[in-house]
PDB file of C-alpha atoms in Angstrom:
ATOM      1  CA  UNK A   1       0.000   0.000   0.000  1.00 77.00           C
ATOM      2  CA  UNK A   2       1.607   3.015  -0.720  1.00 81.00           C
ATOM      3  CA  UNK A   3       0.613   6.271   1.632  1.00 83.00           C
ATOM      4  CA  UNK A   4      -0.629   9.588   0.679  1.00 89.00           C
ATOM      5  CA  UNK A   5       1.388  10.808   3.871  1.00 88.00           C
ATOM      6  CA  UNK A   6       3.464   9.368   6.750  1.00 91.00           C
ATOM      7  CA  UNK A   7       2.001  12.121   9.121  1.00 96.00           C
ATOM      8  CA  UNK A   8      -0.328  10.117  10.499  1.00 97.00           C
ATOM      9  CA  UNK A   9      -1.865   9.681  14.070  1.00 98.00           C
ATOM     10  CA  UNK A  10      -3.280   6.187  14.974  1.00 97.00           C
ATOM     11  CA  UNK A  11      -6.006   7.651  17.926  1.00 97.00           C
ATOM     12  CA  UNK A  12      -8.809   6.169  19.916  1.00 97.00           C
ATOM     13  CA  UNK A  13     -11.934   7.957  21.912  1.00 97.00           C
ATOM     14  CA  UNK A  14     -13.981   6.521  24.828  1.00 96.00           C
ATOM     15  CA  UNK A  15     -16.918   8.358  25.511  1.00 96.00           C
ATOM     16  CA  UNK A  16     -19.625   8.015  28.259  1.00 97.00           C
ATOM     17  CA  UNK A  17     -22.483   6.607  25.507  1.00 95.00           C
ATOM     18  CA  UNK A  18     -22.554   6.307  22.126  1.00 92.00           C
ATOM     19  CA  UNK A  19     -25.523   8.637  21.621  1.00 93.00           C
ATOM     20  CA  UNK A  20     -23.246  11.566  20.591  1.00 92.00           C
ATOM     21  CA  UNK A  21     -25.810  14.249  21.554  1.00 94.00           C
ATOM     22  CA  UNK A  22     -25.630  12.684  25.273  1.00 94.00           C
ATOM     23  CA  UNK A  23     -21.992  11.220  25.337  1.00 95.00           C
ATOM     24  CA  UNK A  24     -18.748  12.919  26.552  1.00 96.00           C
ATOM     25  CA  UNK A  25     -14.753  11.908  25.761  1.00 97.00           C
ATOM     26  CA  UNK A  26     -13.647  10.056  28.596  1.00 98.00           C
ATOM     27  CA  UNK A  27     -10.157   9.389  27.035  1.00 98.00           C
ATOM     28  CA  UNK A  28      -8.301   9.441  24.249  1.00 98.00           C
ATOM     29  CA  UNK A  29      -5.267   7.359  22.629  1.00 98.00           C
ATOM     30  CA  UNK A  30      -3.111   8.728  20.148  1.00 98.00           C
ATOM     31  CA  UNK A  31       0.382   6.980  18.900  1.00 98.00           C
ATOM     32  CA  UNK A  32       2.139   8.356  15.536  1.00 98.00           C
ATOM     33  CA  UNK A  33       4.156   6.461  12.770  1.00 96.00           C
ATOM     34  CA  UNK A  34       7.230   6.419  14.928  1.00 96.00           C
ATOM     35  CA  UNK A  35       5.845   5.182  18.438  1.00 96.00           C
ATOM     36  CA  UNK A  36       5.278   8.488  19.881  1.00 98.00           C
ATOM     37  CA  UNK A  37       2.351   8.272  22.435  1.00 98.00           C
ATOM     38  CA  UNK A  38      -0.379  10.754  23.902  1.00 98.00           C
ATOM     39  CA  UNK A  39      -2.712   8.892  26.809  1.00 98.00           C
ATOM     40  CA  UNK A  40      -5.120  11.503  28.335  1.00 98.00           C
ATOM     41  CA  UNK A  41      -8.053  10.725  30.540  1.00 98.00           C
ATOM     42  CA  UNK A  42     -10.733  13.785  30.964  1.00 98.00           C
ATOM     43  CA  UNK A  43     -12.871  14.831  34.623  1.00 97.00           C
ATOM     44  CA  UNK A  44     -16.902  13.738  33.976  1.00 96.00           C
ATOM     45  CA  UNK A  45     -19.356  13.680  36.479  1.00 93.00           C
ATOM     46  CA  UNK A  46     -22.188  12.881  34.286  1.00 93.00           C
ATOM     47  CA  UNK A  47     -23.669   9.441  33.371  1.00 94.00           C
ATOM     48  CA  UNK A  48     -22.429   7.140  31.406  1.00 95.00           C
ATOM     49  CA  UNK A  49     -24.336   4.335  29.682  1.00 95.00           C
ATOM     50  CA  UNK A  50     -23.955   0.717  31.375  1.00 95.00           C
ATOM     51  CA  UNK A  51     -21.966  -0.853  28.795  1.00 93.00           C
ATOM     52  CA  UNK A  52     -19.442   1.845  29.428  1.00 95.00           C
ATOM     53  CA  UNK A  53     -19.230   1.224  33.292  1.00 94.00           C
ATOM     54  CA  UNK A  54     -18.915  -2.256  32.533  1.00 94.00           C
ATOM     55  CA  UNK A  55     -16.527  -2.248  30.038  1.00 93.00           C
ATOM     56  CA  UNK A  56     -14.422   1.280  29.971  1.00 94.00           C
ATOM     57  CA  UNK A  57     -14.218   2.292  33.237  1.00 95.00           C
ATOM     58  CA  UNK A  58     -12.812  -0.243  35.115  1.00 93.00           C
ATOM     59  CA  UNK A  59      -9.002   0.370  32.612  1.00 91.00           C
ATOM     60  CA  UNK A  60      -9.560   4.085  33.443  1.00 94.00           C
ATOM     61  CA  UNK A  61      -6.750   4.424  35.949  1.00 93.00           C
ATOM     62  CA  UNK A  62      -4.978   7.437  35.435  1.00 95.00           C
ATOM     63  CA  UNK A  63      -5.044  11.132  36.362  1.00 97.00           C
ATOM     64  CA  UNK A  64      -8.221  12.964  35.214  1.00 98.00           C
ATOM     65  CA  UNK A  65      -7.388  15.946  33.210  1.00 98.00           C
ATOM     66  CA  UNK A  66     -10.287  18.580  32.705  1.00 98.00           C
ATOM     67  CA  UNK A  67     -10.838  19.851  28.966  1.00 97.00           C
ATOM     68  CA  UNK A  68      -8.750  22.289  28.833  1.00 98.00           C
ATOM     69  CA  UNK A  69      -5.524  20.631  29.912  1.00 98.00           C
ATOM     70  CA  UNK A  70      -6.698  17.948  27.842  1.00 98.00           C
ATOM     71  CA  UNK A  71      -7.063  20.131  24.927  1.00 98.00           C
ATOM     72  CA  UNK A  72      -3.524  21.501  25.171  1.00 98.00           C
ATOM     73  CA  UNK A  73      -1.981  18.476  25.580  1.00 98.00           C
ATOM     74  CA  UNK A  74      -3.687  17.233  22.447  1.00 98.00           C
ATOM     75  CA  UNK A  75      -2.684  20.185  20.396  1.00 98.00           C
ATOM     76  CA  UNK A  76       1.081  20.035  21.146  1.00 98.00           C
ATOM     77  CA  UNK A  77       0.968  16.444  20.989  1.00 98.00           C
ATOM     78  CA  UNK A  78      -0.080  16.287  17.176  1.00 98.00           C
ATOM     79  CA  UNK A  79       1.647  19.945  16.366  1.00 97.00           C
ATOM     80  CA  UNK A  80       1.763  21.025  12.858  1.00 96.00           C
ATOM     81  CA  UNK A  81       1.817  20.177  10.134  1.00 96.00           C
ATOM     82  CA  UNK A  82      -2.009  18.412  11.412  1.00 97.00           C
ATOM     83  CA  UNK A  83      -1.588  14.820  11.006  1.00 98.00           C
ATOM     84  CA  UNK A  84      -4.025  12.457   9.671  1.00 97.00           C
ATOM     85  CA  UNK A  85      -5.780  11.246  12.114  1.00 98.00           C
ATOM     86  CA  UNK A  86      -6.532   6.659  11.602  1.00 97.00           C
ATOM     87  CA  UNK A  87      -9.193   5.389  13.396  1.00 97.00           C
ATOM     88  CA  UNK A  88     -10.686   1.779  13.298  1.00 93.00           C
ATOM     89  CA  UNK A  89     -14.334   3.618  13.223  1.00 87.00           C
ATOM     90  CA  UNK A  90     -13.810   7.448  12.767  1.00 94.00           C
ATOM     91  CA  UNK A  91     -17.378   8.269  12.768  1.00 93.00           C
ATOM     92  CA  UNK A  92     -17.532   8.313  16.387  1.00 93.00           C
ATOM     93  CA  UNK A  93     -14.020   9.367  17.005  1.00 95.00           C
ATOM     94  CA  UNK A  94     -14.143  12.822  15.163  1.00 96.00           C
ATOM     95  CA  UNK A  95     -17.541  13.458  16.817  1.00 95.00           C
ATOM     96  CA  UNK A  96     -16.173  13.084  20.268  1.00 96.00           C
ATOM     97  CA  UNK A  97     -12.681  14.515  19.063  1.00 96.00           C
ATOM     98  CA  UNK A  98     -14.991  17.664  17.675  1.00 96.00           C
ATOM     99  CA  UNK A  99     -16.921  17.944  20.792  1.00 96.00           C
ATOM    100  CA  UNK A 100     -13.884  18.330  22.135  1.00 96.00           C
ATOM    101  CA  UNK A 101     -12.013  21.266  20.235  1.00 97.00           C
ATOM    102  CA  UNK A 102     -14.998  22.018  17.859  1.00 93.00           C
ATOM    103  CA  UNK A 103     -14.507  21.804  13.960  1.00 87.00           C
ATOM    104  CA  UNK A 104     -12.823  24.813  13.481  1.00 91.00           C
ATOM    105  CA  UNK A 105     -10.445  24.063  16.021  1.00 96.00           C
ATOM    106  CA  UNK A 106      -9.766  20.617  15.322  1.00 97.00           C
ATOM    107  CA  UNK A 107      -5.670  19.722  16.252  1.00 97.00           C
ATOM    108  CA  UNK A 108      -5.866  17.200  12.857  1.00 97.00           C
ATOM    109  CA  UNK A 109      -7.212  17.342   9.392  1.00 94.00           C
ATOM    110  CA  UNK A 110     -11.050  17.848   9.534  1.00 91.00           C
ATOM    111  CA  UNK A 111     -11.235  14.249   8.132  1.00 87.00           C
ATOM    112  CA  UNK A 112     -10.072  10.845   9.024  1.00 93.00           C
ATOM    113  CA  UNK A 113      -8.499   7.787   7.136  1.00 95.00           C
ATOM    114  CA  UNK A 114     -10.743   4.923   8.045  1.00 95.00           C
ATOM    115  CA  UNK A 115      -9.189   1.712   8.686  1.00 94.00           C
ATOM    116  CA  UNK A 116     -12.386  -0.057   8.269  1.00 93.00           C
ATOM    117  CA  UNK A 117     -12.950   0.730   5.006  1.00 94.00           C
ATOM    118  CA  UNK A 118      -9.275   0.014   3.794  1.00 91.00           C
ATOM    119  CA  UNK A 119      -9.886  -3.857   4.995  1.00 91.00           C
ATOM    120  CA  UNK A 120     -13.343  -4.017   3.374  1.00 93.00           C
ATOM    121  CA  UNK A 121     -11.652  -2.825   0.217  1.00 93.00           C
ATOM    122  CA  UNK A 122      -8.964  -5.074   0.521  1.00 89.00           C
ATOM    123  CA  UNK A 123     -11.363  -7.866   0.794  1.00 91.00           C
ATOM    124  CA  UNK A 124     -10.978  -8.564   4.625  1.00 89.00           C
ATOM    125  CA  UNK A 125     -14.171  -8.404   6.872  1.00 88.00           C
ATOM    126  CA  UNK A 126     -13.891  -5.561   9.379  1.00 88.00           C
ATOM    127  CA  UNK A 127     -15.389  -7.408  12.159  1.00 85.00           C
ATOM    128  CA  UNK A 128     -12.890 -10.121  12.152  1.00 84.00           C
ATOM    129  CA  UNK A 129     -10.858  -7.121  13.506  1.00 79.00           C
ATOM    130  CA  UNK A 130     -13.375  -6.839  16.589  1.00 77.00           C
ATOM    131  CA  UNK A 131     -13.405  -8.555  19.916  1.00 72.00           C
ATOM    132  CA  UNK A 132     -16.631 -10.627  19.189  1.00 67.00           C
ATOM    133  CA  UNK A 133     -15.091 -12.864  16.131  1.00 64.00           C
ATOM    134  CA  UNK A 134     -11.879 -13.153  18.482  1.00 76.00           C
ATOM    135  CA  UNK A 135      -9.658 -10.271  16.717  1.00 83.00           C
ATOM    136  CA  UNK A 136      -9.237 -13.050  14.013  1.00 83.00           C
ATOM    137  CA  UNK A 137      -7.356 -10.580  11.770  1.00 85.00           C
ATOM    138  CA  UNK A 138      -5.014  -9.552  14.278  1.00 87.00           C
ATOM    139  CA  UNK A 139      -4.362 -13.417  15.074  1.00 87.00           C
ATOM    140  CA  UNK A 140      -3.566 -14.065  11.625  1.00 87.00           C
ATOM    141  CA  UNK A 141      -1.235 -11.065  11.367  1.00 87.00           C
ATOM    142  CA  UNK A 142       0.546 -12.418  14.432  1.00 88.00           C
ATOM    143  CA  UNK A 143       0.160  -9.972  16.637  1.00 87.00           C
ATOM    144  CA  UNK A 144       0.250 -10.912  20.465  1.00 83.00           C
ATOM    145  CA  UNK A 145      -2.374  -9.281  22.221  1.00 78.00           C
ATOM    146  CA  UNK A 146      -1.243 -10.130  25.879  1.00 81.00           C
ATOM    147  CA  UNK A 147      -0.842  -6.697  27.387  1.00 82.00           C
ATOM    148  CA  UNK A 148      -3.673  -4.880  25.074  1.00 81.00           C
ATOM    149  CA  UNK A 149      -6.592  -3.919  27.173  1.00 82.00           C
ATOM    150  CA  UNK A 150      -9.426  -3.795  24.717  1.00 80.00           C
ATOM    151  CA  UNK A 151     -11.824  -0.723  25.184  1.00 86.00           C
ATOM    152  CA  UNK A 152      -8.883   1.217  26.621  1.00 92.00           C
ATOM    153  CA  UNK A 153      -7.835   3.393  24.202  1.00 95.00           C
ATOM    154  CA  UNK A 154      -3.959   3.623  24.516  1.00 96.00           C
ATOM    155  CA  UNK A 155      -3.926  -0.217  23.748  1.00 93.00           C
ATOM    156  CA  UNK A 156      -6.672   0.424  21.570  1.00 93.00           C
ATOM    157  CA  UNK A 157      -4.693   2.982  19.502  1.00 96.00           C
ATOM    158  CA  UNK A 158      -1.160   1.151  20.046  1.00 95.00           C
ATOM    159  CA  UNK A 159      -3.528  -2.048  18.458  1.00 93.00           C
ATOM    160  CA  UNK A 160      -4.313   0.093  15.001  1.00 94.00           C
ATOM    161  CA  UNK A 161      -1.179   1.573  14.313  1.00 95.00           C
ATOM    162  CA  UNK A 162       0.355  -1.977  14.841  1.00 94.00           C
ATOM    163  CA  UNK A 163      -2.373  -3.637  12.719  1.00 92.00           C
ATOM    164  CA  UNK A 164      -2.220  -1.055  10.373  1.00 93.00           C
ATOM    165  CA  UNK A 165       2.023  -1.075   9.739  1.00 94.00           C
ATOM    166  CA  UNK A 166       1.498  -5.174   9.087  1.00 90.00           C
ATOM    167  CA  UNK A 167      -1.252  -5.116   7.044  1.00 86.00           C
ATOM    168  CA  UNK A 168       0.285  -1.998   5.284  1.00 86.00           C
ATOM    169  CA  UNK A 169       3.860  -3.893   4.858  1.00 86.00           C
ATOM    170  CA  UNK A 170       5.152  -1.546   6.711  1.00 86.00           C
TER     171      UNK A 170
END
């Protein structure tokens, strides 16, 4: 596969629900091309939907950060030129990411490359990346998922970029 850029940023959101007019970021992954990281989890003191506090919150450990430090630490993290933000399913991840900093304001380019739709266009189903068919793509790329806590989104983004480099020939 040959790239349009290597500025890219591999990045995943957790948000309290995944009704984006009543969901929040909770936290937020981001690892570029050359293993650079970004882990930030936010302050929220509103509800979150109860497949979130089963399966999100329990691998929130760190620091809370409100938005505004989060925000800044975002923005230097990704810098300029704005990378190109990779996401497994960007649809949610821009909304919460633009939530966040709002359109205009966005730390990456307004749109995002969608890893998704690069397997189902190289013929490979996109849920045999997912938990519930095992992560059968990521078996058969041979990539050990012993430390990776799924729904956490520093092992969630660390996951992509490494999925995406093999599957890439990178």
């Amino acid at each position: 596969m040959t790239l349009h850029s290597n500025n890219l940023v591999f990045f995943d959101t957790e948000f309290s629900d995944l009704d984006p007019y009543k969901g929040e970021i909770l936290s937020l992954g981001m690892v570029k091309m050359n293993g650079d990281e970004l882990y930030v989890e936010l302050e929220h003191e509103g509800e979150v939907s109860d497949w979130v506090q089963e399966h999100v919150l329990p691998h929130m450990t760190e620091e809370k950060v409100n938005r505004d430090e989060a925000r800044e630490r975002i923005a230097a993290f990704c810098g300029e030129p704005k990378p190109f933000p990779v996401a497994l399913v960007p649809q949610y991840d821009m909304v919460y990411l633009s939530k966040l900093f709002g359109w205009e304001h966005l730390p990456v380019n307004w749109y995002a490359v969608d890893f998704a739709s690069i397997l189902f266009a190289n013929g490979v189903d996109p849920e045999d990346y997912l938990e519930r068919n095992d992560h059968r793509l990521i078996k058969e790329l041979g990539i050990d998922m012993g430390d990776v806590r799924v729904h956490r989104a520093i092992d969630d983004a660390r996951l992509l970029r490494e999925v995406f480099l093999k599957f890439a020939g990178i």
